[in-house]
Structure formats: C-alpha cells, structure tokens
Amino acid sequence: MEIRLFQYVIEVYKMKSFTKAAANLHIAQPSLSKQISKLEDELGILLFNRYSTGIEITEKGKLFVVRAQAILRMHDNLQKELEDSKNIKENSITIGVTPITGGHVLPPLLKQFMHEYQTVKVKFVEDSSENILNLLVNTKVDFALLSLPIKDERLKYEPFLTEALYLAVPKNSPNWLPPLSNRLTDYKNCPFVLLKSGFDFRSKVLSLCANHQFQPAVAYETSSIETAQSLVLNGLGVTLVPEMVIKRDNPSMIRYIKLEHATRTLVFAHVKDSYLSQASKNFINMAKSTTASIFS
C-alpha cells in the first residue's frame, strides 16, 4: 500500500468529491476513482458509498482516514527529522503570528535570532488567529505565537510572555467618557473599538468585559490596532491595547489606563505529534531566554 493512496483517500474525504479531489491532486478523475476502487478491493471494505447525488464516507472509511492521517504525519515527521539531522537542505522555519504580535514582538526576536543563527532562513505568516490556527494544524507553519486560551486539543504550547492590558481613551475627554478609573466596568457605557472576528485579542477583550458583567457597545471594528488607536485619538471610542503596543506606539492625544486584573499571555504553540525542527526549538528557546531584556 503506497503513501500516495492514503493522500488520495484523505483528499476525497475532505472534498467530498472525486472530481474536486482529482483536481487538487492534479490527476485524472477516472484514474483516482480506479485506484481507490482497487484499494477497496485489496482491503475488502468499502471506503465510500457512491450515489448519483454524490459520495459519503463509510464508518470503516472514517477509521481508515484517521489511521491514514496518523501514518502520513509519521511519514512527514520522519522526513523532516532526517533532513534536519543530515542537513539535506538548508534549515528554515516558518512562524505563524497575528498582526499585533507580528508588528511588536517578532522584529526584535528575529533580529536576535538572525544574529545568533545566520544560516537559518526565517519566514513568517501574518494573519488572524483563526487562520493561523488552521495553518498550524495543517502544518503550513512550524509553530505560532498566539495568546491564551488555546482550546484545540491537537496543540501544545509553551508560555512566552505575560503582559498588562491598558484601556486607551481620548485625552480630550468627550462627554460620553466617565471619570477615569482602572476598573473596566466603569466604561461599560462607552463606545468600543474592537478588532474584527477571528482575532484572538478581540476574544480576549470580550471575555474581560463578560467577566465584568457587561457586553461592550461596538462602535467600530478593524483589523489593525493602529487604526483602533487612531479612532480613539479622534474621540470615536475606547479600545484595549497590550502593554507592548503603548511602549512603541504612544500617540500624544491618547491616555492609557492600566486596568486591574487584566493581562494576556503569549505562547509558542505547535502540533503535538508533529516534528519540531532543531531550528524551531532554537528560536523558541532563544525567545524565552531573552524576553526580559528585549521587552522590559
């Protein structure tokens, strides 16, 4: 039984179509159907029920897919480990990161890492936390820098940095702004500027508000923390920002208030049963050991 047959079955299962799977695999649809039928004959089981309206995986087919995915991960891990240990190709790592973290955390870490490991190629993918998680579990990135909580049981993580959260309010004190305090609940009637759905920092803000027994009135949504601050600067609402943001971006017309009992924790996350290269481990270890000096 060849590895490619596992890939074929998994792709048909994902696409729920022989035609779409064949297109993704760049093979002819009749050839794909014939090879899977031959595999079914060899196994003595039916992997897919074929109907005039489409296909449906069987219970035994589901079991096959689970085992096939595990075998493909083992095969992929073995290849990566051998390449890593024998230096068959130049070491490289790909990091998944969200825009806030990408703009404020990654540059100093990359500078430090490239100073120590000059031959390693580092790439990064910047996207919403939702999309980064999808890339991570599908091994399109080696590891990701995300914030807690992480609920996907396929992942494990190592704590990296815990920082305070601040409320950004306009300095010109619009009439809707209450007397300043460090209690989030005192701002429950203010218009809020939030990041769009799919960003973990939005989820963090909504969770904090829920813990203070209110749901924020969302005035504006954006995918950029800089845009959020610009909206605040112009008196259009309040927003929450991590400490690292105010250390670098500090518009003169914004006041930052450190909130009580409000923090976020960043972690390095990777798939539990996927091989983590030595270059990736070196990056994570370096980042954890230099956190204080870089971000203090």
PDB file of C-alpha atoms in Angstrom:
ATOM      1  CA  MET A   1       0.000   0.000   0.000  1.00  0.00           C
ATOM      2  CA  GLU A   2       1.626   3.245  -1.173  1.00  0.00           C
ATOM      3  CA  ILE A   3       1.691   6.527   0.753  1.00  0.00           C
ATOM      4  CA  ARG A   4       0.032   8.329  -2.139  1.00  0.00           C
ATOM      5  CA  LEU A   5      -3.097   6.170  -1.724  1.00  0.00           C
ATOM      6  CA  PHE A   6      -3.504   7.480   1.825  1.00  0.00           C
ATOM      7  CA  GLN A   7      -3.249  11.006   0.423  1.00  0.00           C
ATOM      8  CA  TYR A   8      -5.835  10.226  -2.246  1.00  0.00           C
ATOM      9  CA  VAL A   9      -8.400   8.868   0.217  1.00  0.00           C
ATOM     10  CA  ILE A  10      -7.926  11.801   2.603  1.00  0.00           C
ATOM     11  CA  GLU A  11      -8.357  14.326  -0.209  1.00  0.00           C
ATOM     12  CA  VAL A  12     -11.572  12.660  -1.418  1.00  0.00           C
ATOM     13  CA  TYR A  13     -12.845  12.670   2.164  1.00  0.00           C
ATOM     14  CA  LYS A  14     -12.005  16.369   2.566  1.00  0.00           C
ATOM     15  CA  MET A  15     -13.529  17.453  -0.735  1.00  0.00           C
ATOM     16  CA  LYS A  16     -16.482  15.004  -0.585  1.00  0.00           C
ATOM     17  CA  SER A  17     -15.974  14.596  -4.317  1.00  0.00           C
ATOM     18  CA  PHE A  18     -13.761  12.506  -6.596  1.00  0.00           C
ATOM     19  CA  THR A  19     -13.765  15.264  -9.223  1.00  0.00           C
ATOM     20  CA  LYS A  20     -12.659  18.055  -6.844  1.00  0.00           C
ATOM     21  CA  ALA A  21     -10.102  15.801  -5.164  1.00  0.00           C
ATOM     22  CA  ALA A  22      -8.639  14.804  -8.534  1.00  0.00           C
ATOM     23  CA  ALA A  23      -8.281  18.472  -9.495  1.00  0.00           C
ATOM     24  CA  ASN A  24      -6.463  19.254  -6.234  1.00  0.00           C
ATOM     25  CA  LEU A  25      -4.217  16.217  -6.660  1.00  0.00           C
ATOM     26  CA  HIS A  26      -3.556  17.059 -10.329  1.00  0.00           C
ATOM     27  CA  ILE A  27      -4.561  13.635 -11.596  1.00  0.00           C
ATOM     28  CA  ALA A  28      -7.376  12.464 -13.862  1.00  0.00           C
ATOM     29  CA  GLN A  29     -10.663  11.737 -12.086  1.00  0.00           C
ATOM     30  CA  PRO A  30     -11.117   8.266 -13.686  1.00  0.00           C
ATOM     31  CA  SER A  31      -7.612   7.308 -12.549  1.00  0.00           C
ATOM     32  CA  LEU A  32      -8.340   8.462  -8.986  1.00  0.00           C
ATOM     33  CA  SER A  33     -11.619   6.531  -8.859  1.00  0.00           C
ATOM     34  CA  LYS A  34      -9.947   3.425 -10.252  1.00  0.00           C
ATOM     35  CA  GLN A  35      -7.073   3.497  -7.744  1.00  0.00           C
ATOM     36  CA  ILE A  36      -9.383   3.952  -4.752  1.00  0.00           C
ATOM     37  CA  SER A  37     -11.653   1.147  -6.010  1.00  0.00           C
ATOM     38  CA  LYS A  38      -8.577  -1.075  -6.334  1.00  0.00           C
ATOM     39  CA  LEU A  39      -7.590  -0.169  -2.777  1.00  0.00           C
ATOM     40  CA  GLU A  40     -11.081  -1.052  -1.532  1.00  0.00           C
ATOM     41  CA  ASP A  41     -10.829  -4.439  -3.245  1.00  0.00           C
ATOM     42  CA  GLU A  42      -7.428  -5.016  -1.675  1.00  0.00           C
ATOM     43  CA  LEU A  43      -8.733  -4.115   1.800  1.00  0.00           C
ATOM     44  CA  GLY A  44     -12.005  -5.955   1.344  1.00  0.00           C
ATOM     45  CA  ILE A  45     -14.003  -2.946   2.586  1.00  0.00           C
ATOM     46  CA  LEU A  46     -15.929  -0.061   1.087  1.00  0.00           C
ATOM     47  CA  LEU A  47     -14.419   3.325   1.940  1.00  0.00           C
ATOM     48  CA  PHE A  48     -17.034   5.448   0.176  1.00  0.00           C
ATOM     49  CA  ASN A  49     -20.662   4.975  -0.719  1.00  0.00           C
ATOM     50  CA  ARG A  50     -21.289   6.231  -4.253  1.00  0.00           C
ATOM     51  CA  TYR A  51     -24.670   7.822  -5.041  1.00  0.00           C
ATOM     52  CA  SER A  52     -25.976   9.645  -8.095  1.00  0.00           C
ATOM     53  CA  THR A  53     -26.030  12.820  -5.979  1.00  0.00           C
ATOM     54  CA  GLY A  54     -22.527  12.428  -4.567  1.00  0.00           C
ATOM     55  CA  ILE A  55     -20.430  10.299  -2.200  1.00  0.00           C
ATOM     56  CA  GLU A  56     -20.443   9.570   1.506  1.00  0.00           C
ATOM     57  CA  ILE A  57     -17.679   8.038   3.566  1.00  0.00           C
ATOM     58  CA  THR A  58     -18.474   4.774   5.358  1.00  0.00           C
ATOM     59  CA  GLU A  59     -17.798   4.085   9.040  1.00  0.00           C
ATOM     60  CA  LYS A  60     -14.853   1.895   8.076  1.00  0.00           C
ATOM     61  CA  GLY A  61     -13.760   4.660   5.727  1.00  0.00           C
ATOM     62  CA  LYS A  62     -13.698   7.121   8.638  1.00  0.00           C
ATOM     63  CA  LEU A  63     -11.481   4.738  10.588  1.00  0.00           C
ATOM     64  CA  PHE A  64      -9.183   4.397   7.574  1.00  0.00           C
ATOM     65  CA  VAL A  65      -8.896   8.202   7.279  1.00  0.00           C
ATOM     66  CA  VAL A  66      -7.953   8.586  10.963  1.00  0.00           C
ATOM     67  CA  ARG A  67      -5.234   5.940  10.669  1.00  0.00           C
ATOM     68  CA  ALA A  68      -4.085   7.269   7.287  1.00  0.00           C
ATOM     69  CA  GLN A  69      -3.686  10.783   8.698  1.00  0.00           C
ATOM     70  CA  ALA A  70      -1.585   9.400  11.550  1.00  0.00           C
ATOM     71  CA  ILE A  71       0.613   7.444   9.123  1.00  0.00           C
ATOM     72  CA  LEU A  72       1.111  10.496   6.908  1.00  0.00           C
ATOM     73  CA  ARG A  73       2.112  12.586   9.937  1.00  0.00           C
ATOM     74  CA  MET A  74       4.636   9.904  10.953  1.00  0.00           C
ATOM     75  CA  HIS A  75       5.963   9.783   7.400  1.00  0.00           C
ATOM     76  CA  ASP A  76       6.232  13.578   7.259  1.00  0.00           C
ATOM     77  CA  ASN A  77       7.891  13.722  10.685  1.00  0.00           C
ATOM     78  CA  LEU A  78      10.441  11.096   9.666  1.00  0.00           C
ATOM     79  CA  GLN A  79      11.347  13.004   6.522  1.00  0.00           C
ATOM     80  CA  LYS A  80      11.717  16.265   8.446  1.00  0.00           C
ATOM     81  CA  GLU A  81      13.811  14.662  11.168  1.00  0.00           C
ATOM     82  CA  LEU A  82      16.153  13.000   8.684  1.00  0.00           C
ATOM     83  CA  GLU A  83      16.547  16.214   6.715  1.00  0.00           C
ATOM     84  CA  ASP A  84      17.116  18.131   9.928  1.00  0.00           C
ATOM     85  CA  SER A  85      19.761  15.754  11.266  1.00  0.00           C
ATOM     86  CA  LYS A  86      21.611  15.261   7.976  1.00  0.00           C
ATOM     87  CA  ASN A  87      21.284  18.847   6.785  1.00  0.00           C
ATOM     88  CA  ILE A  88      19.948  17.612   3.435  1.00  0.00           C
ATOM     89  CA  LYS A  89      18.544  21.086   2.859  1.00  0.00           C
ATOM     90  CA  GLU A  90      19.284  24.432   4.410  1.00  0.00           C
ATOM     91  CA  ASN A  91      17.477  24.906   7.710  1.00  0.00           C
ATOM     92  CA  SER A  92      14.408  27.092   7.557  1.00  0.00           C
ATOM     93  CA  ILE A  93      11.441  27.838   9.807  1.00  0.00           C
ATOM     94  CA  THR A  94       8.031  29.352   9.172  1.00  0.00           C
ATOM     95  CA  ILE A  95       6.282  31.138  12.032  1.00  0.00           C
ATOM     96  CA  GLY A  96       2.584  31.965  12.261  1.00  0.00           C
ATOM     97  CA  VAL A  97       1.762  35.219  14.010  1.00  0.00           C
ATOM     98  CA  THR A  98      -1.120  37.679  14.453  1.00  0.00           C
ATOM     99  CA  PRO A  99      -0.755  41.320  13.315  1.00  0.00           C
ATOM    100  CA  ILE A 100      -0.394  42.863  16.805  1.00  0.00           C
ATOM    101  CA  THR A 101       2.232  40.329  17.829  1.00  0.00           C
ATOM    102  CA  GLY A 102       3.839  40.358  14.399  1.00  0.00           C
ATOM    103  CA  GLY A 103       4.389  44.079  14.475  1.00  0.00           C
ATOM    104  CA  HIS A 104       5.542  44.437  18.075  1.00  0.00           C
ATOM    105  CA  VAL A 105       7.095  41.145  19.211  1.00  0.00           C
ATOM    106  CA  LEU A 106       8.533  39.435  16.165  1.00  0.00           C
ATOM    107  CA  PRO A 107      11.010  42.066  14.854  1.00  0.00           C
ATOM    108  CA  PRO A 108      13.246  42.171  17.977  1.00  0.00           C
ATOM    109  CA  LEU A 109      13.109  38.370  18.233  1.00  0.00           C
ATOM    110  CA  LEU A 110      14.074  37.985  14.574  1.00  0.00           C
ATOM    111  CA  LYS A 111      16.929  40.447  14.997  1.00  0.00           C
ATOM    112  CA  GLN A 112      18.309  38.494  17.947  1.00  0.00           C
ATOM    113  CA  PHE A 113      17.823  35.097  16.291  1.00  0.00           C
ATOM    114  CA  MET A 114      19.409  36.097  12.982  1.00  0.00           C
ATOM    115  CA  HIS A 115      22.403  37.423  14.906  1.00  0.00           C
ATOM    116  CA  GLU A 116      22.908  34.013  16.541  1.00  0.00           C
ATOM    117  CA  TYR A 117      21.813  31.729  13.672  1.00  0.00           C
ATOM    118  CA  GLN A 118      22.817  33.460  10.461  1.00  0.00           C
ATOM    119  CA  THR A 119      22.371  30.449   8.153  1.00  0.00           C
ATOM    120  CA  VAL A 120      18.727  29.759   9.094  1.00  0.00           C
ATOM    121  CA  LYS A 121      16.053  31.160   6.798  1.00  0.00           C
ATOM    122  CA  VAL A 122      13.079  32.534   8.724  1.00  0.00           C
ATOM    123  CA  LYS A 123       9.695  33.215   7.156  1.00  0.00           C
ATOM    124  CA  PHE A 124       6.542  34.337   8.884  1.00  0.00           C
ATOM    125  CA  VAL A 125       2.867  34.340   8.002  1.00  0.00           C
ATOM    126  CA  GLU A 126       0.809  37.175   9.491  1.00  0.00           C
ATOM    127  CA  ASP A 127      -2.948  36.595   9.692  1.00  0.00           C
ATOM    128  CA  SER A 128      -5.890  36.406  12.079  1.00  0.00           C
ATOM    129  CA  SER A 129      -5.525  33.943  14.954  1.00  0.00           C
ATOM    130  CA  GLU A 130      -8.301  31.830  13.441  1.00  0.00           C
ATOM    131  CA  ASN A 131      -6.428  31.447  10.149  1.00  0.00           C
ATOM    132  CA  ILE A 132      -3.092  30.937  11.890  1.00  0.00           C
ATOM    133  CA  LEU A 133      -4.585  28.055  13.888  1.00  0.00           C
ATOM    134  CA  ASN A 134      -5.794  26.442  10.647  1.00  0.00           C
ATOM    135  CA  LEU A 135      -2.346  26.801   9.103  1.00  0.00           C
ATOM    136  CA  LEU A 136      -0.775  25.372  12.242  1.00  0.00           C
ATOM    137  CA  VAL A 137      -2.890  22.209  12.463  1.00  0.00           C
ATOM    138  CA  ASN A 138      -2.381  21.663   8.726  1.00  0.00           C
ATOM    139  CA  THR A 139       1.418  22.016   9.225  1.00  0.00           C
ATOM    140  CA  LYS A 140       1.679  25.009   6.879  1.00  0.00           C
ATOM    141  CA  VAL A 141       3.656  26.789   9.613  1.00  0.00           C
ATOM    142  CA  ASP A 142       6.125  25.151  12.009  1.00  0.00           C
ATOM    143  CA  PHE A 143       4.875  26.918  15.118  1.00  0.00           C
ATOM    144  CA  ALA A 144       2.860  30.004  16.012  1.00  0.00           C
ATOM    145  CA  LEU A 145       2.973  32.838  18.507  1.00  0.00           C
ATOM    146  CA  LEU A 146      -0.550  33.129  19.903  1.00  0.00           C
ATOM    147  CA  SER A 147      -2.313  34.218  23.069  1.00  0.00           C
ATOM    148  CA  LEU A 148      -4.190  32.068  25.556  1.00  0.00           C
ATOM    149  CA  PRO A 149      -6.613  30.428  25.733  1.00  0.00           C
ATOM    150  CA  ILE A 150      -5.881  27.753  23.133  1.00  0.00           C
ATOM    151  CA  LYS A 151      -8.692  25.219  23.051  1.00  0.00           C
ATOM    152  CA  ASP A 152      -7.578  22.946  20.215  1.00  0.00           C
ATOM    153  CA  GLU A 153      -6.501  19.655  21.832  1.00  0.00           C
ATOM    154  CA  ARG A 154      -4.224  18.862  18.886  1.00  0.00           C
ATOM    155  CA  LEU A 155      -1.866  21.622  20.015  1.00  0.00           C
ATOM    156  CA  LYS A 156       0.553  22.052  22.865  1.00  0.00           C
ATOM    157  CA  TYR A 157       2.206  25.277  23.905  1.00  0.00           C
ATOM    158  CA  GLU A 158       4.987  26.867  25.932  1.00  0.00           C
ATOM    159  CA  PRO A 159       4.386  30.167  27.802  1.00  0.00           C
ATOM    160  CA  PHE A 160       6.419  33.074  26.469  1.00  0.00           C
ATOM    161  CA  LEU A 161       5.265  36.426  27.843  1.00  0.00           C
ATOM    162  CA  THR A 162       2.538  37.794  30.131  1.00  0.00           C
ATOM    163  CA  GLU A 163       1.777  41.498  29.860  1.00  0.00           C
ATOM    164  CA  ALA A 164      -0.692  44.014  31.251  1.00  0.00           C
ATOM    165  CA  LEU A 165      -3.608  45.362  29.227  1.00  0.00           C
ATOM    166  CA  TYR A 166      -4.436  49.063  29.047  1.00  0.00           C
ATOM    167  CA  LEU A 167      -7.555  50.992  28.133  1.00  0.00           C
ATOM    168  CA  ALA A 168      -6.893  53.679  25.527  1.00  0.00           C
ATOM    169  CA  VAL A 169      -9.152  56.721  25.896  1.00  0.00           C
ATOM    170  CA  PRO A 170      -9.110  60.118  24.116  1.00  0.00           C
ATOM    171  CA  LYS A 171      -7.352  62.885  26.033  1.00  0.00           C
ATOM    172  CA  ASN A 172      -9.924  65.484  25.002  1.00  0.00           C
ATOM    173  CA  SER A 173     -12.463  63.778  27.333  1.00  0.00           C
ATOM    174  CA  PRO A 174     -15.644  63.607  25.193  1.00  0.00           C
ATOM    175  CA  ASN A 175     -18.930  63.915  27.078  1.00  0.00           C
ATOM    176  CA  TRP A 176     -19.552  60.148  26.979  1.00  0.00           C
ATOM    177  CA  LEU A 177     -16.302  59.371  28.841  1.00  0.00           C
ATOM    178  CA  PRO A 178     -16.812  58.717  32.582  1.00  0.00           C
ATOM    179  CA  PRO A 179     -14.373  59.780  35.323  1.00  0.00           C
ATOM    180  CA  LEU A 180     -11.139  57.889  34.789  1.00  0.00           C
ATOM    181  CA  SER A 181     -10.543  54.711  36.791  1.00  0.00           C
ATOM    182  CA  ASN A 182      -8.702  51.414  36.391  1.00  0.00           C
ATOM    183  CA  ARG A 183     -11.906  49.338  36.561  1.00  0.00           C
ATOM    184  CA  LEU A 184     -13.122  48.154  33.171  1.00  0.00           C
ATOM    185  CA  THR A 185     -16.732  48.013  34.354  1.00  0.00           C
ATOM    186  CA  ASP A 186     -16.764  51.814  34.746  1.00  0.00           C
ATOM    187  CA  TYR A 187     -16.520  52.126  30.952  1.00  0.00           C
ATOM    188  CA  LYS A 188     -19.424  49.810  30.106  1.00  0.00           C
ATOM    189  CA  ASN A 189     -21.456  52.637  28.547  1.00  0.00           C
ATOM    190  CA  CYS A 190     -18.638  53.838  26.289  1.00  0.00           C
ATOM    191  CA  PRO A 191     -18.435  53.096  22.546  1.00  0.00           C
ATOM    192  CA  PHE A 192     -15.784  50.417  21.992  1.00  0.00           C
ATOM    193  CA  VAL A 193     -13.418  49.887  19.078  1.00  0.00           C
ATOM    194  CA  LEU A 194     -12.630  46.183  18.631  1.00  0.00           C
ATOM    195  CA  LEU A 195     -10.595  44.056  16.277  1.00  0.00           C
ATOM    196  CA  LYS A 196     -12.662  42.056  13.799  1.00  0.00           C
ATOM    197  CA  SER A 197     -13.874  38.498  14.401  1.00  0.00           C
ATOM    198  CA  GLY A 198     -11.146  35.895  14.032  1.00  0.00           C
ATOM    199  CA  PHE A 199      -8.558  37.814  16.055  1.00  0.00           C
ATOM    200  CA  ASP A 200      -7.733  36.351  19.462  1.00  0.00           C
ATOM    201  CA  PHE A 201      -7.314  39.805  21.015  1.00  0.00           C
ATOM    202  CA  ARG A 202     -10.964  40.566  20.239  1.00  0.00           C
ATOM    203  CA  SER A 203     -11.944  37.373  22.070  1.00  0.00           C
ATOM    204  CA  LYS A 204      -9.762  38.453  24.999  1.00  0.00           C
ATOM    205  CA  VAL A 205     -11.484  41.841  25.236  1.00  0.00           C
ATOM    206  CA  LEU A 206     -14.970  40.328  25.018  1.00  0.00           C
ATOM    207  CA  SER A 207     -14.052  37.786  27.697  1.00  0.00           C
ATOM    208  CA  LEU A 208     -12.804  40.542  30.024  1.00  0.00           C
ATOM    209  CA  CYS A 209     -15.991  42.534  29.509  1.00  0.00           C
ATOM    210  CA  ALA A 210     -18.100  39.448  30.188  1.00  0.00           C
ATOM    211  CA  ASN A 211     -16.171  38.887  33.425  1.00  0.00           C
ATOM    212  CA  HIS A 212     -17.200  42.425  34.411  1.00  0.00           C
ATOM    213  CA  GLN A 213     -20.857  41.665  33.655  1.00  0.00           C
ATOM    214  CA  PHE A 214     -21.329  43.720  30.512  1.00  0.00           C
ATOM    215  CA  GLN A 215     -21.250  43.428  26.742  1.00  0.00           C
ATOM    216  CA  PRO A 216     -19.479  46.327  25.028  1.00  0.00           C
ATOM    217  CA  ALA A 217     -21.318  48.537  22.559  1.00  0.00           C
ATOM    218  CA  VAL A 218     -19.150  48.091  19.460  1.00  0.00           C
ATOM    219  CA  ALA A 219     -18.891  51.352  17.557  1.00  0.00           C
ATOM    220  CA  TYR A 220     -16.179  50.301  15.088  1.00  0.00           C
ATOM    221  CA  GLU A 221     -14.316  47.155  14.054  1.00  0.00           C
ATOM    222  CA  THR A 222     -10.905  46.983  12.425  1.00  0.00           C
ATOM    223  CA  SER A 223      -8.132  44.503  11.671  1.00  0.00           C
ATOM    224  CA  SER A 224      -5.427  46.962  12.790  1.00  0.00           C
ATOM    225  CA  ILE A 225      -4.523  48.018  16.330  1.00  0.00           C
ATOM    226  CA  GLU A 226      -3.084  51.227  14.836  1.00  0.00           C
ATOM    227  CA  THR A 227      -6.433  52.048  13.226  1.00  0.00           C
ATOM    228  CA  ALA A 228      -8.174  51.306  16.521  1.00  0.00           C
ATOM    229  CA  GLN A 229      -5.918  53.805  18.273  1.00  0.00           C
ATOM    230  CA  SER A 230      -6.491  56.382  15.555  1.00  0.00           C
ATOM    231  CA  LEU A 231     -10.248  56.091  16.096  1.00  0.00           C
ATOM    232  CA  VAL A 232      -9.683  56.624  19.815  1.00  0.00           C
ATOM    233  CA  LEU A 233      -7.430  59.598  19.146  1.00  0.00           C
ATOM    234  CA  ASN A 234     -10.285  61.191  17.197  1.00  0.00           C
ATOM    235  CA  GLY A 235     -12.722  60.715  20.065  1.00  0.00           C
ATOM    236  CA  LEU A 236     -14.746  57.930  18.467  1.00  0.00           C
ATOM    237  CA  GLY A 237     -14.458  55.356  21.238  1.00  0.00           C
ATOM    238  CA  VAL A 238     -12.177  53.475  23.617  1.00  0.00           C
ATOM    239  CA  THR A 239     -10.130  50.357  22.986  1.00  0.00           C
ATOM    240  CA  LEU A 240      -7.875  47.915  24.817  1.00  0.00           C
ATOM    241  CA  VAL A 241      -4.234  47.510  23.890  1.00  0.00           C
ATOM    242  CA  PRO A 242      -1.394  45.277  25.163  1.00  0.00           C
ATOM    243  CA  GLU A 243       1.461  46.873  27.057  1.00  0.00           C
ATOM    244  CA  MET A 244       3.903  46.259  24.211  1.00  0.00           C
ATOM    245  CA  VAL A 245       1.810  48.481  21.950  1.00  0.00           C
ATOM    246  CA  ILE A 246       1.903  51.549  24.195  1.00  0.00           C
ATOM    247  CA  LYS A 247       5.659  51.191  24.643  1.00  0.00           C
ATOM    248  CA  ARG A 248       6.168  51.673  20.927  1.00  0.00           C
ATOM    249  CA  ASP A 249       3.023  53.481  19.743  1.00  0.00           C
ATOM    250  CA  ASN A 250       2.070  56.342  22.049  1.00  0.00           C
ATOM    251  CA  PRO A 251       0.001  58.990  20.243  1.00  0.00           C
ATOM    252  CA  SER A 252       0.062  62.243  22.215  1.00  0.00           C
ATOM    253  CA  MET A 253      -3.714  62.640  22.233  1.00  0.00           C
ATOM    254  CA  ILE A 254      -4.413  59.235  23.805  1.00  0.00           C
ATOM    255  CA  ARG A 255      -4.402  58.460  27.510  1.00  0.00           C
ATOM    256  CA  TYR A 256      -3.551  54.877  28.541  1.00  0.00           C
ATOM    257  CA  ILE A 257      -5.030  53.470  31.742  1.00  0.00           C
ATOM    258  CA  LYS A 258      -3.633  50.253  33.222  1.00  0.00           C
ATOM    259  CA  LEU A 259      -6.615  48.053  34.063  1.00  0.00           C
ATOM    260  CA  GLU A 260      -6.787  45.996  37.233  1.00  0.00           C
ATOM    261  CA  HIS A 261      -6.630  42.202  36.842  1.00  0.00           C
ATOM    262  CA  ALA A 262      -6.242  42.447  33.056  1.00  0.00           C
ATOM    263  CA  THR A 263      -3.394  40.614  31.325  1.00  0.00           C
ATOM    264  CA  ARG A 264      -2.757  38.419  28.320  1.00  0.00           C
ATOM    265  CA  THR A 265      -0.277  35.562  27.961  1.00  0.00           C
ATOM    266  CA  LEU A 266       1.524  34.840  24.708  1.00  0.00           C
ATOM    267  CA  VAL A 267       2.643  31.286  23.974  1.00  0.00           C
ATOM    268  CA  PHE A 268       4.525  29.342  21.334  1.00  0.00           C
ATOM    269  CA  ALA A 269       2.113  26.719  20.014  1.00  0.00           C
ATOM    270  CA  HIS A 270       2.757  23.712  17.791  1.00  0.00           C
ATOM    271  CA  VAL A 271       1.062  20.449  16.856  1.00  0.00           C
ATOM    272  CA  LYS A 272       1.541  17.742  19.472  1.00  0.00           C
ATOM    273  CA  ASP A 273       2.545  14.916  17.168  1.00  0.00           C
ATOM    274  CA  SER A 274       4.430  16.873  14.505  1.00  0.00           C
ATOM    275  CA  TYR A 275       8.208  17.030  14.400  1.00  0.00           C
ATOM    276  CA  LEU A 276       9.608  20.343  15.631  1.00  0.00           C
ATOM    277  CA  SER A 277      12.948  21.055  13.955  1.00  0.00           C
ATOM    278  CA  GLN A 278      16.040  21.962  15.911  1.00  0.00           C
ATOM    279  CA  ALA A 279      15.966  25.414  14.293  1.00  0.00           C
ATOM    280  CA  SER A 280      12.418  25.920  15.607  1.00  0.00           C
ATOM    281  CA  LYS A 281      13.448  24.760  19.071  1.00  0.00           C
ATOM    282  CA  ASN A 282      16.420  27.132  18.978  1.00  0.00           C
ATOM    283  CA  PHE A 283      14.140  30.053  18.112  1.00  0.00           C
ATOM    284  CA  ILE A 284      11.679  29.272  20.916  1.00  0.00           C
ATOM    285  CA  ASN A 285      14.439  28.755  23.484  1.00  0.00           C
ATOM    286  CA  MET A 286      16.198  31.945  22.433  1.00  0.00           C
ATOM    287  CA  ALA A 287      12.951  33.931  22.642  1.00  0.00           C
ATOM    288  CA  LYS A 288      12.106  32.612  26.102  1.00  0.00           C
ATOM    289  CA  SER A 289      15.611  33.308  27.430  1.00  0.00           C
ATOM    290  CA  THR A 290      15.751  36.891  26.118  1.00  0.00           C
ATOM    291  CA  THR A 291      12.185  38.020  26.890  1.00  0.00           C
ATOM    292  CA  ALA A 292      13.150  40.211  29.829  1.00  0.00           C
ATOM    293  CA  SER A 293      15.985  42.018  28.063  1.00  0.00           C
ATOM    294  CA  ILE A 294      14.034  42.643  24.846  1.00  0.00           C
ATOM    295  CA  PHE A 295      10.641  43.663  26.218  1.00  0.00           C
ATOM    296  CA  SER A 296      11.421  45.249  29.588  1.00  0.00           C
TER     297      SER A 296
END
